[in-house]
PDB file of C-alpha atoms and ligand atoms in Angstrom:
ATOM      1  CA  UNK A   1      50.971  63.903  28.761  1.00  0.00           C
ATOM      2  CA  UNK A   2      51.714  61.228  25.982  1.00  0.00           C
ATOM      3  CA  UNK A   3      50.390  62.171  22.294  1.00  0.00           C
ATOM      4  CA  UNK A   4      49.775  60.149  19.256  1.00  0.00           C
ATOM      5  CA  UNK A   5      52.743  60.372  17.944  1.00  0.00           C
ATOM      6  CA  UNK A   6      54.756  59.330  21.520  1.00  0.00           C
ATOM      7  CA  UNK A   7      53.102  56.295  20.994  1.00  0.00           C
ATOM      8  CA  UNK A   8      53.716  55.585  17.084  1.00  0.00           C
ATOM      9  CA  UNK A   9      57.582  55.934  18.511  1.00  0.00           C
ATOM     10  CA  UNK A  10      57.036  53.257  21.273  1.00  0.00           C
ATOM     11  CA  UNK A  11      55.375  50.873  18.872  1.00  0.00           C
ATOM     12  CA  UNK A  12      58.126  51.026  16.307  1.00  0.00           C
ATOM     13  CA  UNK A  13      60.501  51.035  19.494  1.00  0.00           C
ATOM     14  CA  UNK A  14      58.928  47.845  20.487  1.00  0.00           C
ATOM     15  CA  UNK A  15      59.361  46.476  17.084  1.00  0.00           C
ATOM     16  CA  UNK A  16      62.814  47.238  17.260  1.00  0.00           C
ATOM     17  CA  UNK A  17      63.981  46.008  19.833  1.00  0.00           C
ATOM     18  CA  UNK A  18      61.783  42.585  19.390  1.00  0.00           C
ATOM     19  CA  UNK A  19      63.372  42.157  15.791  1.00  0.00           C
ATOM     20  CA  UNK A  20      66.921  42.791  17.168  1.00  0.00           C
ATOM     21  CA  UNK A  21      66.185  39.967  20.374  1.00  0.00           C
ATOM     22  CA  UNK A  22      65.186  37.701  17.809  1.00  0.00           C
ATOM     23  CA  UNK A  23      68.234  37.989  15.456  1.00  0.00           C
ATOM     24  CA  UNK A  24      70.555  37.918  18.674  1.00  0.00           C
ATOM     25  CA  UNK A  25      69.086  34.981  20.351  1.00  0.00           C
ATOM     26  CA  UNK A  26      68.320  33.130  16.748  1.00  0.00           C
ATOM     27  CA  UNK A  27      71.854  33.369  14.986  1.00  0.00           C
ATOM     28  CA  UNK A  28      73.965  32.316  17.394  1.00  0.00           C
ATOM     29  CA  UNK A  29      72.063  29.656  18.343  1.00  0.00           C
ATOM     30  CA  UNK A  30      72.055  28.091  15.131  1.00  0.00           C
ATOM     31  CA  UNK A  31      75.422  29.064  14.616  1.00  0.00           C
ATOM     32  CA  UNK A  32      76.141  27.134  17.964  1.00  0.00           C
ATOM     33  CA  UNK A  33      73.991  23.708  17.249  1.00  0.00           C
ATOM     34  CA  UNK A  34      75.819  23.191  13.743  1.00  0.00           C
ATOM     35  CA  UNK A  35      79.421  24.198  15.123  1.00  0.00           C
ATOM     36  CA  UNK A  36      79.072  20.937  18.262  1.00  0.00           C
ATOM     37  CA  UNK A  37      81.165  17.812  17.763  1.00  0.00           C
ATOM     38  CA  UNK A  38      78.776  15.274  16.093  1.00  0.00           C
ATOM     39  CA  UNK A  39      80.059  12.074  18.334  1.00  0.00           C
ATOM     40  CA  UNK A  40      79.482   8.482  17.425  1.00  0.00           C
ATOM     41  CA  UNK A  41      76.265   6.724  18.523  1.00  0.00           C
ATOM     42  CA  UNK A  42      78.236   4.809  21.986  1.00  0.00           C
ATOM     43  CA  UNK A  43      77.994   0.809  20.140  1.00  0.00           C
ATOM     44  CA  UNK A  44      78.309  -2.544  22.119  1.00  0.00           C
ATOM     45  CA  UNK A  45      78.684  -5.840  21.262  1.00  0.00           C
ATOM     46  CA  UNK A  46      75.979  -8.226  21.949  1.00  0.00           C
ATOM     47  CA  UNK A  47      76.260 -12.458  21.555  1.00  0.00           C
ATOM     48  CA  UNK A  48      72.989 -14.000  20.589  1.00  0.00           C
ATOM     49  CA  UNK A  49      71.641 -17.240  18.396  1.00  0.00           C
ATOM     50  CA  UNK A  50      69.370 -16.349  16.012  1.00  0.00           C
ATOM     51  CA  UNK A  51      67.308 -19.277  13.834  1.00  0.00           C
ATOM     52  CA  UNK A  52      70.251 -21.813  15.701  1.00  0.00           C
ATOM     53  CA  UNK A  53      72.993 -19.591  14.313  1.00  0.00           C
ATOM     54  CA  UNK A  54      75.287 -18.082  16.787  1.00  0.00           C
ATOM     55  CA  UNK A  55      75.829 -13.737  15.846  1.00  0.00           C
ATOM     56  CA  UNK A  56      78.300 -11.477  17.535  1.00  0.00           C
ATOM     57  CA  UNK A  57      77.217  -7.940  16.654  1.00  0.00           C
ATOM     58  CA  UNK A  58      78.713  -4.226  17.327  1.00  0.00           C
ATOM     59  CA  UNK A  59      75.588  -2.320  17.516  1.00  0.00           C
ATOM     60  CA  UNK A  60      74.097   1.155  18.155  1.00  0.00           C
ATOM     61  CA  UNK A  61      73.405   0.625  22.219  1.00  0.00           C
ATOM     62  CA  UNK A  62      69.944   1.984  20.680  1.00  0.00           C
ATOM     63  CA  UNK A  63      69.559  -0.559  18.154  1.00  0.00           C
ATOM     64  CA  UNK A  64      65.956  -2.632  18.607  1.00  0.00           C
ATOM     65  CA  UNK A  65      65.822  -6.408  18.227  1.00  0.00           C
ATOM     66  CA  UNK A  66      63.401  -5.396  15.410  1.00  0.00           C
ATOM     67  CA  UNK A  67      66.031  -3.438  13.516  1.00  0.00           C
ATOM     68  CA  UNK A  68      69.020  -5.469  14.169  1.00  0.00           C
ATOM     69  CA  UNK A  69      67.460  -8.705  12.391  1.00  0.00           C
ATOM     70  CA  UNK A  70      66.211  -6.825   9.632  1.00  0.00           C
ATOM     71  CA  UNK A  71      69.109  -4.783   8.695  1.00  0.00           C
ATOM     72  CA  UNK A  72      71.949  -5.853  10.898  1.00  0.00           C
ATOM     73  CA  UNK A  73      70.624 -10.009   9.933  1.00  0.00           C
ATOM     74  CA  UNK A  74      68.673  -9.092   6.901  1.00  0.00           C
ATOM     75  CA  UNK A  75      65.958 -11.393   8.323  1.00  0.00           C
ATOM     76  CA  UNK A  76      63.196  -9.460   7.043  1.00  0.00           C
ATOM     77  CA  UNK A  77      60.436 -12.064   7.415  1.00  0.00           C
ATOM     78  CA  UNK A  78      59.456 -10.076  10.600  1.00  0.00           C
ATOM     79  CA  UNK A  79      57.165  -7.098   9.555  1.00  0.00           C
ATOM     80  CA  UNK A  80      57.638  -3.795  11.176  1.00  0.00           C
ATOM     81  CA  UNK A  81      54.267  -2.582  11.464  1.00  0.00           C
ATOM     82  CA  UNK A  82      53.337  -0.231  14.121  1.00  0.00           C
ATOM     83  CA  UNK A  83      57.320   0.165  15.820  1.00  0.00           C
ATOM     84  CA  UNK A  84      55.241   1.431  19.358  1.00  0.00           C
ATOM     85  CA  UNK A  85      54.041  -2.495  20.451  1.00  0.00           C
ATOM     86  CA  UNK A  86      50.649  -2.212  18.930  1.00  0.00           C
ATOM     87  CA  UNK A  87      50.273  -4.475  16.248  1.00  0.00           C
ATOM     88  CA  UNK A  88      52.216  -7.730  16.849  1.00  0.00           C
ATOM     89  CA  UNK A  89      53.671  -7.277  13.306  1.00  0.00           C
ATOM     90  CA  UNK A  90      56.870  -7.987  14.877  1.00  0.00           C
ATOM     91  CA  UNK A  91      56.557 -10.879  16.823  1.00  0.00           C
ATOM     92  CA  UNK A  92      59.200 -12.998  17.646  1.00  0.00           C
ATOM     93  CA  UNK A  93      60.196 -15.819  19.903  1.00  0.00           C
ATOM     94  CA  UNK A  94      63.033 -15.163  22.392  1.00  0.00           C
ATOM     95  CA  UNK A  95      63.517 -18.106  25.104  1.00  0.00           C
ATOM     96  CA  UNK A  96      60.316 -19.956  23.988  1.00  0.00           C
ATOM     97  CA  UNK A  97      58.317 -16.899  25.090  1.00  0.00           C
ATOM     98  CA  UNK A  98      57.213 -14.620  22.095  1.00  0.00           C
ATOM     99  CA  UNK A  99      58.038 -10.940  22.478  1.00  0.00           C
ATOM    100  CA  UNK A 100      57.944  -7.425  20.555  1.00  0.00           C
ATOM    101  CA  UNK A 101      60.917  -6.949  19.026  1.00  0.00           C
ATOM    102  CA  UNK A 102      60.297  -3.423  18.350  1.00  0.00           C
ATOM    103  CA  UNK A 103      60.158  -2.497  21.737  1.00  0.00           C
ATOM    104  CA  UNK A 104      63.000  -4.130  23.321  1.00  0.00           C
ATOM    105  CA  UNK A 105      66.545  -3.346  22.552  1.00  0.00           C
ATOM    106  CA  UNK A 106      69.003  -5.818  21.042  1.00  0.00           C
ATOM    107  CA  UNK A 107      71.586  -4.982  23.914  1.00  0.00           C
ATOM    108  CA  UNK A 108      68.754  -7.013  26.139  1.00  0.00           C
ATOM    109  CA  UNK A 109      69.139 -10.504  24.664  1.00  0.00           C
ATOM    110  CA  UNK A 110      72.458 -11.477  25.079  1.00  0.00           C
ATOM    111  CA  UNK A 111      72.881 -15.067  25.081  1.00  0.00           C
ATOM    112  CA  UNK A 112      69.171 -15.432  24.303  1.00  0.00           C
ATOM    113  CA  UNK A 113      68.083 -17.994  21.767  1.00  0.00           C
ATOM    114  CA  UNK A 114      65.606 -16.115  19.295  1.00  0.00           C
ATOM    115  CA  UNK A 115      63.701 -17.804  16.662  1.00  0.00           C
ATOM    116  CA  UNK A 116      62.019 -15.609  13.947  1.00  0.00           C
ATOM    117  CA  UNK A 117      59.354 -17.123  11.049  1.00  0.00           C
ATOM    118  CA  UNK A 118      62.215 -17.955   9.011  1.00  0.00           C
ATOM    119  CA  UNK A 119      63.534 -20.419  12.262  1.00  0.00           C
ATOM    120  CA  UNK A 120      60.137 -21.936  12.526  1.00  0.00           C
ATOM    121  CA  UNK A 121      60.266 -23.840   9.028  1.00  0.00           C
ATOM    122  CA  UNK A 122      61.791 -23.690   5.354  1.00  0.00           C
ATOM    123  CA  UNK A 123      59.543 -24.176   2.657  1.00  0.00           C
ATOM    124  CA  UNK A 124      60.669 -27.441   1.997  1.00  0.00           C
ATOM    125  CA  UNK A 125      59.329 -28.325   5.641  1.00  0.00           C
ATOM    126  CA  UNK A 126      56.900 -26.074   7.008  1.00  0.00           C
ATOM    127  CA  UNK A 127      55.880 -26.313  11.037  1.00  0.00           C
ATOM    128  CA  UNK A 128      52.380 -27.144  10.990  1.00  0.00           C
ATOM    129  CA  UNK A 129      51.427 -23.846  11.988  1.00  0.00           C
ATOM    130  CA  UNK A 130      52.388 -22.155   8.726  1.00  0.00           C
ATOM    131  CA  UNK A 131      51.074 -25.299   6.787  1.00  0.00           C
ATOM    132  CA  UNK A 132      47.560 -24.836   8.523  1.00  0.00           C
ATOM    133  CA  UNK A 133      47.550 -21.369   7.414  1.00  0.00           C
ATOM    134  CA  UNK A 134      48.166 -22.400   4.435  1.00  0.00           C
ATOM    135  CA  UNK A 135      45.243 -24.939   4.395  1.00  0.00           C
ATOM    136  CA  UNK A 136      43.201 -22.541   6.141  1.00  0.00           C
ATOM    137  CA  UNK A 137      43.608 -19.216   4.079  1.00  0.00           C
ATOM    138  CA  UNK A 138      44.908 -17.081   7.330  1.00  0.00           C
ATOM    139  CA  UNK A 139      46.368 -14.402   5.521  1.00  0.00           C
ATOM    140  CA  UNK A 140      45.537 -11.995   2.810  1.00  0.00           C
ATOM    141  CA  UNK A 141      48.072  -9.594   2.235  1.00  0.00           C
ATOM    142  CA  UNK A 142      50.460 -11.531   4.400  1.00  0.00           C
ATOM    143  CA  UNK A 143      52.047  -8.465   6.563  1.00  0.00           C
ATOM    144  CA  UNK A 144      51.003  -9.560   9.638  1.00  0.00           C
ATOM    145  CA  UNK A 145      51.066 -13.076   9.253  1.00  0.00           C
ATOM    146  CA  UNK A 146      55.115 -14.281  10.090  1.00  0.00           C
ATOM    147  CA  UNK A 147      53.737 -12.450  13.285  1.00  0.00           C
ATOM    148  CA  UNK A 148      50.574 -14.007  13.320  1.00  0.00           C
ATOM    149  CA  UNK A 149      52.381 -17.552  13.180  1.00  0.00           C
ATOM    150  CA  UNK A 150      55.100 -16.722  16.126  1.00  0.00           C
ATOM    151  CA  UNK A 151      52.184 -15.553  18.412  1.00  0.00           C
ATOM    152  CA  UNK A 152      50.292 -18.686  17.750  1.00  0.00           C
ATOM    153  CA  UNK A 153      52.845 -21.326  17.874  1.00  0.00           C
ATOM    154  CA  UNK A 154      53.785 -19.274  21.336  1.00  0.00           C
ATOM    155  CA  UNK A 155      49.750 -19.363  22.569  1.00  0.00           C
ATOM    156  CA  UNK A 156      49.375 -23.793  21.712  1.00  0.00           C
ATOM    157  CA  UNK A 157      52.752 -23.934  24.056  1.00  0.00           C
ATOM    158  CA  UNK A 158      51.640 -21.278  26.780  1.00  0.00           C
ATOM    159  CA  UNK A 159      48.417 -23.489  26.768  1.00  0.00           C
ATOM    160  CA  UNK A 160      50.187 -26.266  26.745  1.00  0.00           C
ATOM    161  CA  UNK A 161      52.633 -25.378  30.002  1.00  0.00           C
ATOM    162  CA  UNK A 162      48.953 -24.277  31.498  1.00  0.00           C
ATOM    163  CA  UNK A 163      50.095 -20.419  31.547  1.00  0.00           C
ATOM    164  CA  UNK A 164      46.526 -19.203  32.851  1.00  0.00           C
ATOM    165  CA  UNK A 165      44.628 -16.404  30.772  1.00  0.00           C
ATOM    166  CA  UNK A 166      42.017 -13.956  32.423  1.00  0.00           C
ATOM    167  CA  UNK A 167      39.107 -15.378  30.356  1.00  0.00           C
ATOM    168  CA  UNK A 168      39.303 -18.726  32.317  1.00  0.00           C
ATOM    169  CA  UNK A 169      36.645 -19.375  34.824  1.00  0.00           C
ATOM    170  CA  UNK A 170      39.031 -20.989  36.630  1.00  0.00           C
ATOM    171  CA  UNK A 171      42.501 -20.127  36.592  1.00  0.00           C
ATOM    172  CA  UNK A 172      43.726 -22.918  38.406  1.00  0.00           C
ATOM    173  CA  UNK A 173      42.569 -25.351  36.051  1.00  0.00           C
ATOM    174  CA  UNK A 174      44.545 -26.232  32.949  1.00  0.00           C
ATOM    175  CA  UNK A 175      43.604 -24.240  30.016  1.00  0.00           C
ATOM    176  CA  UNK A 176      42.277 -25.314  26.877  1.00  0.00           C
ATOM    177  CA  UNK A 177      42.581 -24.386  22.997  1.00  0.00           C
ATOM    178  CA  UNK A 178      39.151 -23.173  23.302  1.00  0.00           C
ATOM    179  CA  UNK A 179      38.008 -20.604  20.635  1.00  0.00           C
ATOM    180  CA  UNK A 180      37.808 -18.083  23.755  1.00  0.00           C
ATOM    181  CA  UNK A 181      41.288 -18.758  25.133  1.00  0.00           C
ATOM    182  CA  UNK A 182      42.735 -18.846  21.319  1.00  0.00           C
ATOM    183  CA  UNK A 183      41.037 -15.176  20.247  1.00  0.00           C
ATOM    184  CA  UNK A 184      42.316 -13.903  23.732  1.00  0.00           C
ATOM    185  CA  UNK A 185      45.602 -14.912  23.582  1.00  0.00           C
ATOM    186  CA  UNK A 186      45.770 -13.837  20.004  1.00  0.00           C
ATOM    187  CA  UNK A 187      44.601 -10.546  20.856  1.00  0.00           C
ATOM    188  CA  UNK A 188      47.900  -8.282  20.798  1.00  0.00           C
ATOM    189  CA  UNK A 189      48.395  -9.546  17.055  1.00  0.00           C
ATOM    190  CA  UNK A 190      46.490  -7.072  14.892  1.00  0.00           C
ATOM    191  CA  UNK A 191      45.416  -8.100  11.068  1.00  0.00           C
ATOM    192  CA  UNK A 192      43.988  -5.451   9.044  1.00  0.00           C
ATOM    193  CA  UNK A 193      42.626  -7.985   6.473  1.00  0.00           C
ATOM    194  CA  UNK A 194      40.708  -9.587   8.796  1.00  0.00           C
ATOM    195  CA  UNK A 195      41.518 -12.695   8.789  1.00  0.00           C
ATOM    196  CA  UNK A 196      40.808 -13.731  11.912  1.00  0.00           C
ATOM    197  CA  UNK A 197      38.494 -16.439  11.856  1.00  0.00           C
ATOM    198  CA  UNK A 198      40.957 -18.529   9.264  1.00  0.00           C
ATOM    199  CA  UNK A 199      43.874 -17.717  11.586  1.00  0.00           C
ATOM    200  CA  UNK A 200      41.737 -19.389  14.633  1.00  0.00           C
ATOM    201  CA  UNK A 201      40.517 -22.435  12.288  1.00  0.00           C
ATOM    202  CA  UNK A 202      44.528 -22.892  11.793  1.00  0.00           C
ATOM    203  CA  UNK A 203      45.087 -22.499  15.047  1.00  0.00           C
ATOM    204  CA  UNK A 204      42.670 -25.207  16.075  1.00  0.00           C
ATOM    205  CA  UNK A 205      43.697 -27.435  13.752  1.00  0.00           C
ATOM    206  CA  UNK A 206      47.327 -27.542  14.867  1.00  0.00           C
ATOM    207  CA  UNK A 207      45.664 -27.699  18.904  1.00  0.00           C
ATOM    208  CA  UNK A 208      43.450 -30.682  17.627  1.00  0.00           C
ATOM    209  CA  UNK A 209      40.564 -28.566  18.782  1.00  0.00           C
ATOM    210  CA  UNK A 210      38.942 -28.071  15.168  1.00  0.00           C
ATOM    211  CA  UNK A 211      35.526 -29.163  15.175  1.00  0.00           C
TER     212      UNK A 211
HETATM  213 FE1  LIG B 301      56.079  -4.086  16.988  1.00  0.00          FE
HETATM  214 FE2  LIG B 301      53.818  -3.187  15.899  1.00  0.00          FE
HETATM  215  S1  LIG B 301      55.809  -3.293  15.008  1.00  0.00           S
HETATM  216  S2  LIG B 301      54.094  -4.179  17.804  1.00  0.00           S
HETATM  217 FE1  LIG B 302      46.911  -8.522   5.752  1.00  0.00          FE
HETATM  218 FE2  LIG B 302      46.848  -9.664   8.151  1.00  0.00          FE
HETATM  219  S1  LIG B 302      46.847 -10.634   6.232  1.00  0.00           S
HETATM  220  S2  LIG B 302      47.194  -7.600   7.696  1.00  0.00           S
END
């Protein structure tokens, strides 16, 4: 038979042993992780035209678009908002088509022709879209808005080339700048401010839509 005091030994036994498991298998890991080579990031060298200038860059293979034209180009006009392709914050315009440029790697592009808000105008000569945002107050803090103006100069020439939506009643018909089709389109763009209705009013300016 077992007593009391048979089983204050196994307790502390337990103990023990579970202290001297956890120094064995602790130290030497630790030990282990900081005594492993620490190799270079693996870097690449990707060709591609930025604004109409032409970049050849050794990157990180892990480097974003997002990152590489705000540190690698210092072309910080695009906002990092969300970095997980919520917000729109980042916007850009690769190919005519606008994109995330958080969420796609730089390594992706090459040879692509990117524009970025400070490619769209100079403010000397704005493109319409930024002066109608101008006009029409679409901004209040401004963080979202050099995506905000990619998105929507990309959504007047989607429209334009008749890319369909899902809020057309017909989708073979040729979509219009409608105040529908405009909030859709602009959906993926996220302004905290809320300056939604001002960005639209800009937007249908620049469409010829305004009422
Ligand atoms: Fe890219 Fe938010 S920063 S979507
Ligand atoms: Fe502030 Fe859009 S203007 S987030």
């Amino acid at each position: 038979m077992y007593g009391p005091a048979d089983l204050a030994i196994s307790r502390r036994g337990i103990m023990a042993g579970g202290a001297a498991t956890a120094a064995l298998t602790t130290v030497p890991l630790v030990e282990a992780d900081s005594a492993l080579p620490r190799a270079d990031p693996p870097k690449m060298t990707v060709a591609l035209t930025v604004n109409g200038k032409h970049h050849a860059l050794k990157l990180d293979t892990r480097t974003t678009l997002l990152d590489t034209l705000r540190e690698h180009l210092q072309l910080t006009g695009t906002k990092k908002g969300c970095d997980h392709g919520q917000c729109g914050a980042c916007t850009v315009i690769v190919n005519g088509q606008r994109i995330n440029s958080c969420l796609s790697l730089a390594l992706q592009h090459e040879g692509d022709e990117i524009t970025t808000i400070e490619g769209l105008g100079s403010p000397d000569h704005l493109h319409p879209m930024q002066a109608a945002f101008i006009e029409h107050d679409g901004y209040q803090c401004g963080y979202c808005t050099p995506g905000q103006i990619c998105s929507a100069v990309a959504v007047l020439d989607e429209i334009r080339r008749g890319v369909p939506s899902h809020v057309q009643a017909d989708v073979a018909a040729d979509p219009k700048a409608t105040n529908l089709e405009l909030r859709e389109r602009m959906s993926g763009n996220i302004c905290r401010c809320g300056a939604y209705s001002n960005i639209l009013e800009a937007m249908e300016q620049v469409a010829g839509s305004h009422a």
